[in-house]
Coordinates of C-alpha atoms in Angstrom, one line a residue:
X106 CA 54.3 65.1 129.7
X107 CA 53.0 61.6 129.1
X108 CA 55.2 58.7 130.3
X109 CA 57.8 57.3 128.0
X110 CA 56.6 54.1 126.2
X111 CA 59.8 52.3 127.1
X112 CA 60.6 51.4 130.7
X113 CA 63.7 52.4 132.7
X114 CA 66.5 49.9 131.8
X115 CA 69.5 49.5 134.0
X116 CA 68.7 52.7 135.8
X117 CA 68.4 54.8 132.7
X118 CA 65.2 55.9 130.8
X119 CA 65.0 56.0 127.0
X120 CA 66.2 59.0 125.0
X121 CA 63.3 61.1 123.6
X122 CA 64.0 62.5 120.1
X123 CA 61.8 65.2 118.5
X124 CA 61.5 64.7 114.7
X125 CA 61.7 67.2 111.9
X126 CA 59.3 65.0 109.9
X127 CA 59.4 62.5 107.1
X128 CA 61.0 59.0 106.9
X129 CA 62.2 58.2 110.4
X130 CA 65.1 55.9 109.3
X131 CA 66.6 58.5 107.0
X132 CA 66.3 61.3 109.6
X133 CA 67.8 59.3 112.5
X134 CA 70.6 58.1 110.3
X135 CA 71.4 61.6 109.1
X136 CA 71.4 63.0 112.6
X137 CA 73.0 60.3 114.7
X138 CA 74.7 58.0 112.2
X139 CA 75.0 54.2 111.8
X140 CA 74.2 53.3 115.4
X141 CA 70.8 54.9 115.1
X142 CA 70.2 53.2 111.8
X143 CA 71.1 49.9 113.4
X144 CA 68.6 50.4 116.2
X145 CA 65.8 51.1 113.8
X146 CA 66.5 48.0 111.7
X147 CA 66.7 45.9 114.9
X148 CA 63.3 47.1 116.1
X149 CA 64.7 49.0 119.1
X150 CA 63.0 52.4 118.3
X151 CA 59.4 53.1 119.1
X152 CA 57.0 56.0 118.6
X153 CA 55.1 57.8 121.4
X154 CA 52.4 55.1 121.4
X155 CA 55.0 52.3 121.7
X156 CA 54.7 51.1 118.2
X157 CA 57.9 49.8 116.7
X158 CA 59.5 52.1 114.1
X159 CA 60.8 50.3 110.9
X160 CA 62.4 51.3 107.6
X161 CA 59.1 52.3 106.2
X162 CA 57.8 54.5 109.0
X163 CA 57.0 58.1 108.2
X164 CA 56.1 60.5 111.0
X165 CA 55.1 64.2 110.9
X166 CA 57.2 67.1 112.2
X167 CA 57.0 67.4 116.0
X168 CA 56.6 63.7 116.6
X169 CA 58.8 61.9 119.0
X170 CA 60.5 58.5 119.0
X171 CA 62.2 56.8 121.9
X172 CA 65.3 54.6 122.0
X173 CA 68.0 53.6 124.6
X174 CA 71.2 55.5 124.1
X175 CA 74.6 54.0 123.9
X176 CA 76.5 54.7 127.1
X177 CA 79.8 56.6 126.9
X178 CA 82.9 55.4 128.5
X179 CA 82.9 57.1 131.9
X180 CA 85.4 57.4 134.8
X181 CA 84.0 55.7 137.8
X182 CA 83.3 58.1 140.7
X183 CA 84.8 56.2 143.6
X184 CA 82.5 57.4 146.4
X185 CA 79.3 55.9 147.9
X186 CA 76.0 57.7 148.0
X187 CA 74.7 57.2 151.6
X188 CA 71.0 57.2 152.1
X189 CA 69.9 59.6 154.9
X190 CA 66.2 58.9 154.7
X191 CA 63.8 56.6 152.8
X192 CA 60.0 56.3 152.8
X193 CA 57.3 55.6 150.2
X194 CA 57.6 59.1 148.8
X195 CA 61.1 60.3 149.3
X196 CA 64.7 59.2 149.2
X197 CA 67.2 61.6 150.6
X198 CA 70.9 61.1 150.1
X199 CA 74.3 62.6 151.1
X200 CA 75.7 63.1 147.6
X201 CA 79.5 63.0 147.3
X202 CA 81.6 65.5 145.5
X203 CA 82.2 64.8 141.7
X204 CA 78.9 62.9 141.2
X205 CA 76.4 64.6 138.9
X206 CA 72.8 64.6 140.0
X207 CA 71.3 63.2 136.8
X208 CA 72.5 62.3 133.3
X209 CA 73.8 65.1 131.2
X210 CA 76.6 65.3 128.6
X211 CA 79.4 62.9 129.4
X212 CA 78.0 62.0 132.8
X213 CA 75.3 59.3 132.4
X214 CA 75.8 56.1 134.4
X215 CA 78.0 57.8 136.9
X216 CA 75.2 60.0 138.3
X217 CA 73.4 59.9 141.5
X218 CA 70.1 59.2 139.8
X219 CA 71.2 56.2 137.7
X220 CA 73.3 54.7 140.5
X221 CA 70.4 55.0 143.0
X222 CA 67.8 53.6 140.6
X223 CA 70.1 50.5 140.2
X224 CA 71.1 50.1 143.9
X225 CA 67.6 50.7 145.4
X226 CA 65.6 49.1 142.5
X227 CA 63.4 52.2 142.2
X228 CA 62.9 52.8 138.5
X229 CA 60.6 55.8 139.1
X230 CA 63.2 57.6 141.2
X231 CA 63.5 61.3 140.1
X232 CA 65.4 64.3 141.6
X233 CA 63.2 66.9 143.2
X234 CA 66.0 69.4 142.7
X235 CA 69.7 69.4 141.7
X236 CA 73.1 69.9 143.1
X237 CA 76.1 70.8 141.0
X238 CA 78.4 67.8 140.3
X239 CA 81.1 69.3 142.4
X240 CA 78.9 70.1 145.4
X241 CA 78.3 67.5 148.1
X242 CA 75.4 67.2 150.5
X243 CA 71.7 66.7 151.0
X244 CA 69.9 65.8 147.8
X245 CA 66.2 64.9 147.7
X246 CA 64.6 62.4 145.2
X247 CA 61.0 61.4 144.8
X248 CA 60.4 57.7 144.8
X249 CA 57.2 57.4 142.7
X250 CA 55.7 59.2 139.8
X251 CA 52.5 60.2 141.6
X252 CA 54.2 62.6 144.0
X253 CA 56.9 63.9 141.8
X254 CA 55.2 67.1 140.7
X255 CA 54.3 68.2 144.3
X256 CA 57.9 68.0 145.5
X257 CA 59.5 69.5 142.3
X258 CA 57.0 72.4 142.6
X259 CA 58.0 73.0 146.2
X260 CA 61.7 73.4 145.1
X261 CA 60.9 75.4 141.9
X262 CA 58.9 77.9 143.9
X263 CA 61.7 78.4 146.5
X264 CA 59.6 77.1 149.3
X265 CA 62.5 75.2 150.7
X266 CA 65.1 76.5 153.1
X267 CA 68.6 75.4 152.2
X268 CA 71.8 76.0 154.2
X269 CA 75.3 75.5 152.8
X270 CA 78.7 75.4 154.4
X271 CA 81.8 76.5 152.5
X272 CA 85.5 77.0 153.1
X273 CA 87.3 80.0 151.7
X274 CA 89.9 82.6 152.5
X275 CA 89.1 85.3 155.0
X276 CA 89.4 89.0 154.0
X277 CA 89.3 91.1 157.2
X278 CA 88.1 94.1 155.1
X279 CA 85.0 92.2 154.1
X280 CA 82.0 93.3 156.2
X281 CA 79.9 90.2 157.1
X282 CA 77.2 89.1 157.4
X283 CA 75.8 90.6 154.3
X284 CA 73.2 89.8 151.6
X285 CA 74.6 89.6 148.1
X286 CA 72.3 90.4 145.3
X287 CA 73.1 90.2 141.6
X288 CA 71.8 89.2 138.2
X289 CA 73.4 85.9 137.2
X290 CA 73.1 84.5 133.6
X291 CA 74.3 81.0 132.6
X292 CA 74.6 80.6 128.8
X293 CA 74.6 77.2 127.1
X294 CA 78.1 76.0 126.2
X295 CA 79.8 78.5 128.5
X296 CA 81.4 76.9 131.6
X297 CA 81.1 79.9 133.9
X298 CA 77.9 81.8 134.8
X299 CA 78.3 85.6 134.6
X300 CA 76.8 88.7 136.2
X301 CA 75.1 91.3 134.2
X302 CA 73.5 94.7 134.8
X303 CA 69.8 94.6 135.5
X304 CA 67.3 93.5 138.1
X305 CA 68.8 91.0 140.6
X306 CA 67.7 87.4 140.2
X307 CA 70.0 85.9 142.7
X308 CA 70.3 86.5 146.5
X309 CA 72.5 84.9 149.1
X310 CA 73.1 85.6 152.8
X311 CA 76.8 85.2 153.5
X312 CA 78.0 84.7 157.1
X313 CA 81.5 83.9 158.5
X314 CA 80.9 81.4 161.3
X315 CA 84.5 80.7 162.3
X316 CA 87.7 82.8 161.9
X317 CA 89.5 79.9 160.0
X318 CA 87.3 80.5 157.0
X319 CA 84.1 78.5 157.5
X320 CA 81.1 80.3 155.9
X321 CA 77.4 79.7 156.1
X322 CA 75.6 80.4 152.9
X323 CA 71.8 80.7 152.8
X324 CA 70.5 81.1 149.2
X325 CA 67.2 82.7 148.8
X326 CA 67.1 81.9 145.0
X327 CA 68.5 79.0 143.1
X328 CA 70.5 80.2 140.1
X329 CA 73.1 78.0 138.5
X330 CA 76.5 78.3 140.3
X331 CA 75.0 81.1 142.5
X332 CA 77.0 80.5 145.6
X333 CA 80.2 80.1 143.7
X334 CA 79.6 83.3 141.7
X335 CA 78.7 85.3 144.8
X336 CA 81.7 84.1 146.9
X337 CA 84.1 84.8 144.0
X338 CA 82.5 88.2 143.5
X339 CA 83.3 89.0 147.2
X340 CA 86.9 88.2 146.5
X341 CA 86.9 85.0 148.5
X342 CA 86.2 82.2 146.0
X343 CA 85.3 78.8 147.5
X344 CA 88.4 76.6 148.0
X345 CA 88.9 74.0 145.3
X346 CA 86.7 75.8 142.7
X347 CA 88.0 75.0 139.2
X348 CA 85.7 77.6 137.6
X349 CA 85.7 80.7 139.7
X350 CA 87.4 83.1 139.4
X351 CA 89.4 81.3 136.7
X352 CA 88.8 78.1 134.7
X353 CA 91.2 75.3 135.6
X354 CA 91.4 72.2 133.5
X355 CA 91.1 69.2 135.9
X356 CA 91.4 65.7 134.5
X357 CA 88.2 63.6 134.8
X358 CA 89.9 61.1 137.0
X359 CA 91.4 63.6 139.5
X360 CA 89.4 63.5 142.7
X361 CA 92.1 65.0 144.9
X362 CA 90.8 68.5 145.2
X363 CA 87.0 68.7 146.0
X364 CA 85.1 71.9 145.9
X365 CA 84.7 72.9 149.6
X366 CA 81.0 73.4 149.4
X367 CA 78.4 71.3 151.3
X368 CA 74.6 71.4 151.1
X369 CA 74.4 70.9 154.8
X370 CA 70.7 71.2 155.6
X371 CA 67.3 71.2 153.8
X372 CA 64.0 72.1 155.5
X373 CA 60.4 72.3 154.1
X374 CA 56.8 71.6 154.9
X375 CA 55.9 68.4 153.2
X376 CA 53.4 69.0 150.4
X377 CA 51.8 65.6 150.7
X378 CA 51.7 65.0 154.5
X379 CA 52.0 68.6 155.8
X380 CA 54.7 67.5 158.2
X381 CA 57.8 69.6 158.8
X382 CA 60.8 67.9 157.1
X383 CA 64.4 68.5 158.0
X384 CA 67.4 66.6 156.5
X385 CA 71.0 67.2 157.6
X386 CA 74.2 66.0 156.0
X387 CA 76.4 63.6 158.1
X388 CA 79.6 64.9 156.4
X389 CA 82.0 66.5 158.8
X390 CA 82.2 69.7 156.8
X391 CA 82.9 71.2 153.4

């Protein structure tokens, strides 16, 4: 994908809108209302080449325009994002609970990506992978565009070893360690991921490492909510989970009960330097 014609501003890149075709002002107004109309008339919308869109601009179907979105009111996540490692290519952080990895839905400025771009003054910062908003621990970002693809490919091809720690109840009838395999499907607009019949697409090694309910979870795939689904499926849902096995409505400003899940360690062979990389969370536990 070609770079956006507008730069990152205050930690946030421009929104990219695919057009249905025709007069741009009329389409953006119909889809997004008066704020979008005002942006066009103020010269704040550009096409893919960076040319300013005005009230006479007509673009074909499939074209794109770019504009800065209006930020929603957000509850501030009152936790720091400690940096574990920083070099020319990578920034590795110890993400806190309750902070999303990158903008999505109602979480925009209060995300690890936007906060780190601002704090570190790295406009090209980009996540190499993602952690759930409620999961804490090691999160890897690329620092510059030239290396982004190499590291993102490493994660997408499951060439990274990830180790998680979790707290949950102990069921003496549960035989551990065991490898849990299932088919997990996450549908848009549905909070929970579900399991379905069919070929497994998710695999996790589950080990009980202390009798008080500390588990080590080693995922061999990376499906959405995989560890949470697998632990709930074993009858020992992770402590503090508001989605599994049952959905609990938690106010946006309630930070009192974190999900007891920590991305504790990440290991991989660096695709740029060839060196062995290992990053470990400094948090005391999940």
